[in-house]
Amino acid sequence: MTEQLTSDRILAAAEDVLRRFGLAKATVVDVARALGVSHGSVYRHFPSKAALRDAVTERWLVGVSDPLRAVAEADRPATERLRHWLDTLIAAKQTKAREDPELFATYIALTEEAREVVGRHVATLAGQLAGIVADGVASGEFAPVDTALAGRALLDATGRFHNPAHAGEWADPGIDAAFEAVWSLVLSGLAARG
Amino acid sequence: MTEQLTSDRILAAAEDVLRRFGLAKATVVDVARALGVSHGSVYRHFPSKAALRDAVTERWLVGVSDPLRAVAEADRPATERLRHWLDTLIAAKQTKAREDPELFATYIALTEEAREVVGRHVATLAGQLAGIVADGVASGEFAPVDTALAGRALLDATGRFHNPAHAGEWADPGIDAAFEAVWSLVLSGLAARG
DNA sequence: CAGCTGACAGAGTTTGAAATCTGTCAGTCC
DNA sequence: GGACTGACAGATTTCAAACTCTGTCAGCTG
């Protein structure tokens, strides 16, 4: 008997097939072939192609949000953590977009079809930011605010620099200066008076 | 002789054809037919279909930025003008998207193909915001900043609520609360201390 | 003779028949 | 008997031939 077929092995194969063929050309039969099984077997682990697609998307988004959690929870001043967190998110997205545009385009297409999964991802990110803001308020670095709303506001306000919908603008020459301007605006917005 | 053929009459006809057929189905021959002329005549006024498309896009974007100029230049406190300006821009976009989604989708598609025209439009909007910020700094409402950068930062930070790339999120229930959170963040960011 | 027409070449799009894919399930195999 | 196969129906996609569109230009027309 060859190795047991698991959801994890299917997901890995699906990622590989997506990387090689792109979203439009990747089929369930391709994934099954890559694993040396019939496509019927894939359907014992995922109820539909859409479910498999969503699972791949979730895996990718967890790969983005997981490293950020460590940054959000580091033992450093809230301002510094906030900046590091944004830099990390922005670098992760922009580097992927620059270094493998085709694969990045595949992931953008995936996320467009998995709005629910993306919604949870965005909530996760906003929650991490809310945590940083809460710490900053507690330490007196930031003025008191509704931390959940402020976390979401920070994510929204910086969207141009990490939201894939704006990927086409990331090559603009002024993009770094634009981020610095937004950063200084929102940082003064958070900062405690005096 | 029927009325003289002008660029303006062609533009009006092109808008009409786009409204009726959408971007994908609208042809130069359709525009010419609507005017009762041969399509060759259209090419005496616009060097290509792309140029005609760009002119229609520019006309539409001017229709957005022109009413905003009056708001930006009104004789009112900068904070109030800024809020009114953003409310007006957001209402203009979101109302169009809600009331005629098909036509709005056509205009989104148009803007995607006219990046240069859109770039000028964005610069115009950022300039109007910079003007409001400059007045606010002069009056002491806002802390001193690089007004051009701050104008662009305000536009970027509020993008989720007016940039058509985010049109799909405008029906979200929390969208108004999210705008209020961003507004309060950027307003504190601008405000002068004390 | 300025403004317009309409035939034309090459590019791009439609169309529908053939091929492929998704999702199911009765049946095989260890 | 649980994991897997593979044949199948219906949905979707591909492909190439037929058609339509863009952009040009020689010539008409008022």
XYZ file of C-alpha atoms (C1' of nucleotides) in Angstrom:
448
model
C 0.000 0.000 0.000
C 1.311 3.438 -0.892
C 0.890 6.218 1.641
C -2.586 6.929 3.024
C -4.520 9.635 1.180
C -5.213 12.575 3.507
C -6.753 16.029 3.160
C -3.311 17.449 3.774
C -1.676 15.510 0.946
C -4.518 16.587 -1.367
C -4.071 20.229 -0.359
C -0.341 20.074 -1.008
C -0.953 18.528 -4.426
C -3.639 21.124 -5.188
C -1.222 23.937 -4.351
C 1.320 22.394 -6.661
C -1.160 22.000 -9.507
C -2.304 25.616 -9.048
C 1.291 26.799 -9.094
C 1.946 24.897 -12.327
C -1.289 25.426 -14.289
C -2.954 28.476 -12.712
C -6.529 28.633 -11.430
C -8.236 28.532 -14.811
C -6.513 25.325 -15.988
C -6.291 23.395 -12.707
C -8.798 20.532 -12.543
C -9.701 18.009 -9.858
C -8.493 15.315 -12.262
C -5.069 17.043 -12.369
C -4.870 17.003 -8.582
C -5.835 13.320 -8.451
C -3.329 12.464 -11.172
C -0.554 14.254 -9.238
C -1.361 11.955 -6.296
C -1.735 8.822 -8.409
C -5.376 8.275 -7.410
C -8.720 8.569 -9.176
C -10.507 11.903 -8.897
C -13.367 10.153 -7.082
C -11.029 9.705 -4.110
C -10.521 13.440 -3.836
C -14.278 13.771 -3.355
C -14.126 11.569 -0.210
C -12.097 14.366 1.433
C -13.633 17.510 -0.093
C -17.330 17.752 -0.980
C -16.692 19.903 -4.057
C -14.028 21.636 -6.083
C -15.099 24.919 -4.435
C -14.439 23.449 -0.976
C -10.958 22.334 -2.059
C -10.293 25.795 -3.526
C -11.429 27.422 -0.261
C -9.171 25.138 1.774
C -6.166 26.080 -0.373
C -7.049 29.758 0.024
C -7.373 29.414 3.788
C -4.002 27.675 4.009
C -2.395 30.533 2.098
C -4.054 33.223 4.207
C -3.039 31.458 7.432
C 0.521 31.530 6.074
C 0.132 35.325 5.953
C -1.591 35.923 9.303
C 0.359 33.403 11.395
C 3.778 35.120 11.254
C 1.997 38.401 12.003
C 0.635 37.058 15.269
C 4.152 36.777 16.646
C 4.833 40.381 15.666
C 1.559 41.576 17.226
C 2.344 39.815 20.501
C 6.033 40.747 20.776
C 7.262 42.414 23.952
C 7.911 45.883 22.523
C 6.215 49.309 22.612
C 2.878 49.339 20.780
C 3.997 51.994 18.272
C 7.027 49.962 17.269
C 4.995 46.745 17.047
C 2.320 48.456 14.942
C 4.902 49.732 12.479
C 6.686 46.368 12.357
C 3.363 44.569 11.846
C 2.388 46.817 8.915
C 5.864 46.580 7.381
C 5.739 42.784 7.633
C 2.272 42.520 6.065
C 3.133 44.945 3.286
C 6.485 43.291 2.560
C 4.879 39.813 2.501
C 2.280 40.869 -0.059
C 4.434 43.121 -2.214
C 7.340 40.653 -2.321
C 5.087 37.803 -3.424
C 3.474 40.020 -6.064
C 6.867 41.099 -7.405
C 8.691 37.768 -7.320
C 6.032 35.482 -8.779
C 3.295 37.611 -10.364
C 1.634 34.622 -11.996
C 1.250 32.716 -8.734
C 0.150 35.909 -7.021
C -2.502 36.436 -9.708
C -3.696 32.888 -9.046
C -4.058 33.683 -5.337
C -5.890 36.928 -6.074
C -8.324 34.978 -8.265
C -8.722 32.392 -5.488
C -9.555 35.035 -2.896
C -12.133 36.619 -5.192
C -14.078 33.360 -5.159
C -13.698 32.733 -1.417
C -15.214 35.880 0.104
C -16.185 34.085 3.315
C -12.690 32.735 3.958
C -11.251 36.160 3.178
C -13.748 37.760 5.550
C -12.425 35.611 8.395
C -8.836 36.452 7.425
C -9.566 40.174 7.476
C -11.263 39.796 10.878
C -8.150 37.980 12.143
C -5.858 40.763 10.957
C -8.123 43.472 12.391
C -8.154 41.550 15.677
C -4.360 41.460 15.828
C -4.263 45.217 15.232
C -6.943 45.734 17.878
C -4.684 43.859 20.321
C -1.752 46.160 19.572
C -3.994 49.213 19.973
C -5.371 47.888 23.281
C -1.819 47.450 24.604
C -0.927 50.938 23.427
C -3.939 52.428 25.197
C -3.086 50.469 28.366
C 0.517 51.701 28.306
C -0.525 55.295 27.673
C 1.129 55.438 24.239
C -2.263 55.847 22.557
C -5.353 57.833 23.497
C -8.322 55.694 24.603
C -10.508 54.398 21.727
C -12.792 51.499 20.786
C -9.934 49.105 20.044
C -11.899 46.803 17.716
C -13.013 49.727 15.547
C -9.535 51.263 15.600
C -7.950 47.946 14.552
C -10.273 47.697 11.591
C -9.751 51.388 10.769
C -5.971 50.879 10.682
C -6.367 47.953 8.308
C -8.769 49.915 6.077
C -6.645 53.070 6.058
C -3.523 51.169 4.971
C -5.355 48.981 2.445
C -3.716 50.563 -0.583
C -0.385 49.094 0.517
C -1.398 45.506 1.286
C -4.825 44.784 -0.235
C -4.280 42.767 -3.450
C -7.004 44.844 -5.129
C -4.333 47.557 -5.314
C -1.475 45.300 -6.477
C -1.243 47.244 -9.747
C -0.208 50.376 -7.823
C 2.631 48.735 -5.891
C 5.130 49.454 -8.648
C 4.350 53.216 -8.549
C 7.424 55.253 -7.653
C 5.675 57.267 -4.931
C 4.228 54.260 -3.116
C 6.696 54.286 -0.204
C 6.279 58.020 0.371
C 2.506 57.521 0.224
C 2.731 54.861 2.913
C 4.875 57.092 5.122
C 2.259 59.851 4.776
C -0.590 57.519 5.766
C 1.535 56.082 8.592
C 2.265 59.495 10.045
C -1.402 60.477 9.721
C -2.748 57.412 11.531
C 0.027 57.396 14.111
C -0.770 60.987 15.141
C -4.397 59.896 15.146
C -3.701 57.172 17.702
C -1.154 59.007 19.797
C -2.096 60.235 23.241
C -2.025 64.019 23.722
C 0.868 65.506 25.654
C -27.047 69.473 -44.182
C -27.770 67.843 -40.822
C -25.915 69.205 -37.820
C -22.111 69.378 -37.970
C -20.312 66.330 -36.521
C -18.243 67.353 -33.475
C -16.167 65.535 -30.867
C -18.792 66.500 -28.328
C -21.659 64.953 -30.266
C -19.571 61.795 -30.728
C -18.822 61.652 -27.002
C -22.491 62.032 -26.112
C -23.410 59.257 -28.549
C -20.608 57.057 -27.200
C -21.881 57.491 -23.637
C -25.321 56.514 -24.806
C -24.083 53.430 -26.632
C -22.038 52.388 -23.566
C -25.087 52.844 -21.344
C -27.183 50.681 -23.670
C -24.735 47.932 -24.685
C -21.975 47.951 -22.048
C -18.246 48.206 -22.734
C -17.822 44.722 -24.165
C -20.530 45.102 -26.830
C -20.125 48.773 -27.743
C -18.416 49.252 -31.125
C -17.302 52.281 -33.075
C -19.797 51.270 -35.752
C -22.582 51.449 -33.114
C -21.532 54.974 -32.166
C -21.444 56.043 -35.822
C -24.834 54.452 -36.464
C -26.329 56.329 -33.489
C -25.145 59.553 -35.161
C -26.222 58.536 -38.672
C -22.676 58.735 -40.060
C -20.118 56.192 -41.263
C -17.607 54.931 -38.722
C -14.817 56.442 -40.813
C -16.085 59.870 -39.754
C -15.598 59.041 -36.095
C -11.929 58.435 -36.871
C -11.555 62.056 -38.118
C -12.222 63.173 -34.518
C -10.593 60.392 -32.462
C -7.442 58.587 -33.618
C -8.544 55.247 -32.166
C -11.250 53.506 -30.196
C -8.968 53.698 -27.142
C -8.796 57.501 -27.451
C -12.589 57.718 -27.642
C -12.876 55.449 -24.612
C -10.395 57.612 -22.687
C -12.334 60.776 -23.590
C -15.572 59.237 -22.286
C -13.776 58.205 -19.093
C -12.347 61.673 -18.602
C -15.774 63.236 -19.078
C -17.197 60.977 -16.407
C -14.362 61.627 -13.954
C -14.664 65.387 -14.461
C -18.339 64.973 -13.586
C -17.159 63.541 -10.263
C -14.338 65.976 -9.450
C -16.041 69.182 -10.602
C -18.828 69.317 -7.977
C -16.187 68.493 -5.364
C -14.194 71.590 -6.218
C -17.039 73.788 -5.002
C -17.130 71.866 -1.729
C -13.350 72.131 -1.311
C -13.412 75.877 -1.854
C -16.471 76.700 0.260
C -16.179 79.349 2.945
C -16.425 77.048 5.977
C -14.027 75.602 8.594
C -11.566 73.114 7.082
C -12.775 70.222 9.254
C -16.355 70.697 8.129
C -15.312 71.072 4.481
C -13.157 67.958 4.668
C -16.012 65.902 6.056
C -18.474 67.315 3.526
C -16.028 66.649 0.694
C -15.559 63.003 1.700
C -19.289 62.513 2.244
C -19.989 63.956 -1.199
C -17.386 61.777 -2.959
C -18.511 58.643 -1.151
C -22.195 59.335 -1.747
C -21.573 60.033 -5.450
C -19.770 56.734 -5.964
C -21.912 54.542 -3.748
C -25.182 55.951 -5.075
C -24.147 55.342 -8.691
C -23.021 51.813 -7.823
C -26.307 51.043 -6.070
C -28.724 52.669 -8.508
C -27.305 51.450 -11.809
C -24.829 48.637 -11.121
C -24.540 47.732 -14.791
C -23.565 51.245 -15.863
C -21.249 51.513 -12.879
C -19.568 48.231 -13.879
C -19.089 49.704 -17.363
C -17.365 52.740 -15.854
C -15.168 50.568 -13.626
C -14.106 48.618 -16.717
C -13.441 51.906 -18.555
C -11.215 53.215 -15.758
C -9.230 49.975 -15.670
C -8.204 50.591 -19.274
C -7.485 54.311 -18.829
C -4.869 54.320 -16.073
C -3.347 57.598 -17.241
C -6.651 59.480 -17.215
C -7.437 57.994 -13.816
C -3.995 59.051 -12.551
C -4.778 62.669 -13.421
C -8.196 62.377 -11.752
C -6.636 61.005 -8.556
C -4.076 63.843 -8.610
C -6.933 66.349 -8.971
C -8.772 64.898 -5.972
C -5.592 64.760 -3.876
C -4.953 68.393 -4.843
C -8.399 69.476 -3.656
C -7.804 67.709 -0.349
C -4.362 69.322 -0.078
C -6.082 72.703 -0.478
C -8.466 71.959 2.391
C -5.571 70.776 4.560
C -3.544 73.908 3.723
C -6.470 76.118 4.786
C -6.839 74.097 7.978
C -3.161 74.500 8.796
C -3.374 78.237 8.060
C -6.398 78.647 10.334
C -4.821 76.637 13.138
C -7.397 73.838 12.967
C -4.755 71.354 11.821
C -1.149 70.815 12.864
C 1.437 71.827 10.223
C 2.191 69.102 7.618
C 3.290 68.659 4.014
C -0.119 69.462 2.552
C 0.377 67.627 -0.756
C 1.379 64.427 1.030
C -1.421 64.795 3.561
C -3.989 65.292 0.792
C -2.887 62.119 -0.917
C -2.759 60.288 2.426
C -6.378 61.272 3.160
C -7.469 59.971 -0.225
C -5.542 56.715 0.241
C -6.735 56.171 3.804
C -10.394 56.549 2.815
C -10.058 54.526 -0.392
C -12.154 51.619 0.840
C -15.204 53.897 0.839
C -14.870 55.549 -2.585
C -12.408 53.576 -4.718
C -14.431 51.438 -7.171
C -11.987 48.573 -6.578
C -13.840 48.134 -3.274
C -17.380 48.504 -4.686
C -18.173 44.930 -3.659
C -17.773 45.897 0.018
C -20.135 48.890 -0.086
C -23.142 46.726 0.700
C -21.502 45.385 3.901
C -23.552 46.264 6.975
C -20.579 47.678 8.918
C -19.376 49.975 6.145
C -20.694 53.220 7.689
C -19.236 52.413 11.109
C -15.943 51.548 9.403
C -15.909 54.945 7.704
C -16.629 56.733 10.976
C -13.695 54.880 12.576
C -11.323 55.884 9.763
C -12.682 59.430 9.829
C -12.093 59.820 13.540
C -8.592 58.322 13.179
C -7.502 60.669 10.375
C -9.214 63.695 11.892
C -7.303 63.257 15.182
C -4.226 62.753 13.024
C -4.693 66.150 11.386
C -5.897 68.077 14.401
C -3.632 70.594 16.059
C -2.630 69.763 19.635
C -4.288 71.699 22.443
C -11.548 71.042 -51.402
C -13.087 69.847 -46.510
C -15.813 66.594 -44.806
C -17.510 62.361 -45.459
C -18.227 57.505 -47.398
C -17.631 52.694 -47.917
C -14.644 48.806 -49.497
C -10.905 46.502 -47.636
C -7.059 43.837 -44.863
C -5.911 42.093 -40.795
C -7.213 41.597 -35.888
C -10.458 40.062 -32.793
C -14.840 37.863 -31.539
C -18.717 34.651 -31.858
C -20.624 30.139 -32.307
C -21.790 25.531 -31.933
C -20.024 20.830 -32.224
C -16.579 18.027 -29.937
C -13.946 17.329 -25.941
C -13.246 17.676 -21.094
C -14.620 18.303 -16.468
C -17.470 17.825 -12.114
C -19.838 15.214 -9.024
C -22.184 10.517 -8.154
C -22.405 5.885 -7.090
C -22.508 0.843 -7.907
C -19.040 -2.163 -7.671
C -13.972 -3.891 -6.844
C -10.145 -4.891 -4.006
C -7.311 -5.648 -0.247
C -15.970 -3.508 5.191
C -13.518 0.908 4.488
C -10.865 2.954 0.906
C -10.739 3.390 -3.642
C -12.033 2.931 -8.742
C -13.992 4.072 -13.062
C -18.173 4.542 -15.950
C -21.602 7.843 -16.374
C -24.941 12.183 -16.890
C -25.050 16.762 -17.177
C -22.380 21.111 -17.005
C -18.602 23.529 -18.707
C -14.792 24.475 -21.671
C -12.164 24.253 -25.978
C -11.343 24.922 -30.883
C -11.610 26.208 -35.443
C -14.451 28.102 -38.931
C -17.507 31.979 -39.850
C -18.361 36.363 -38.823
C -17.681 41.155 -37.044
C -14.794 44.909 -35.837
C -10.953 48.318 -36.214
C -8.371 51.387 -38.630
C -6.989 53.035 -43.474
C -7.506 55.328 -47.581
C -8.882 56.259 -52.447
C -12.529 58.473 -54.156
C -17.180 60.903 -53.968
C -20.020 64.956 -53.046
C -21.935 69.503 -52.063
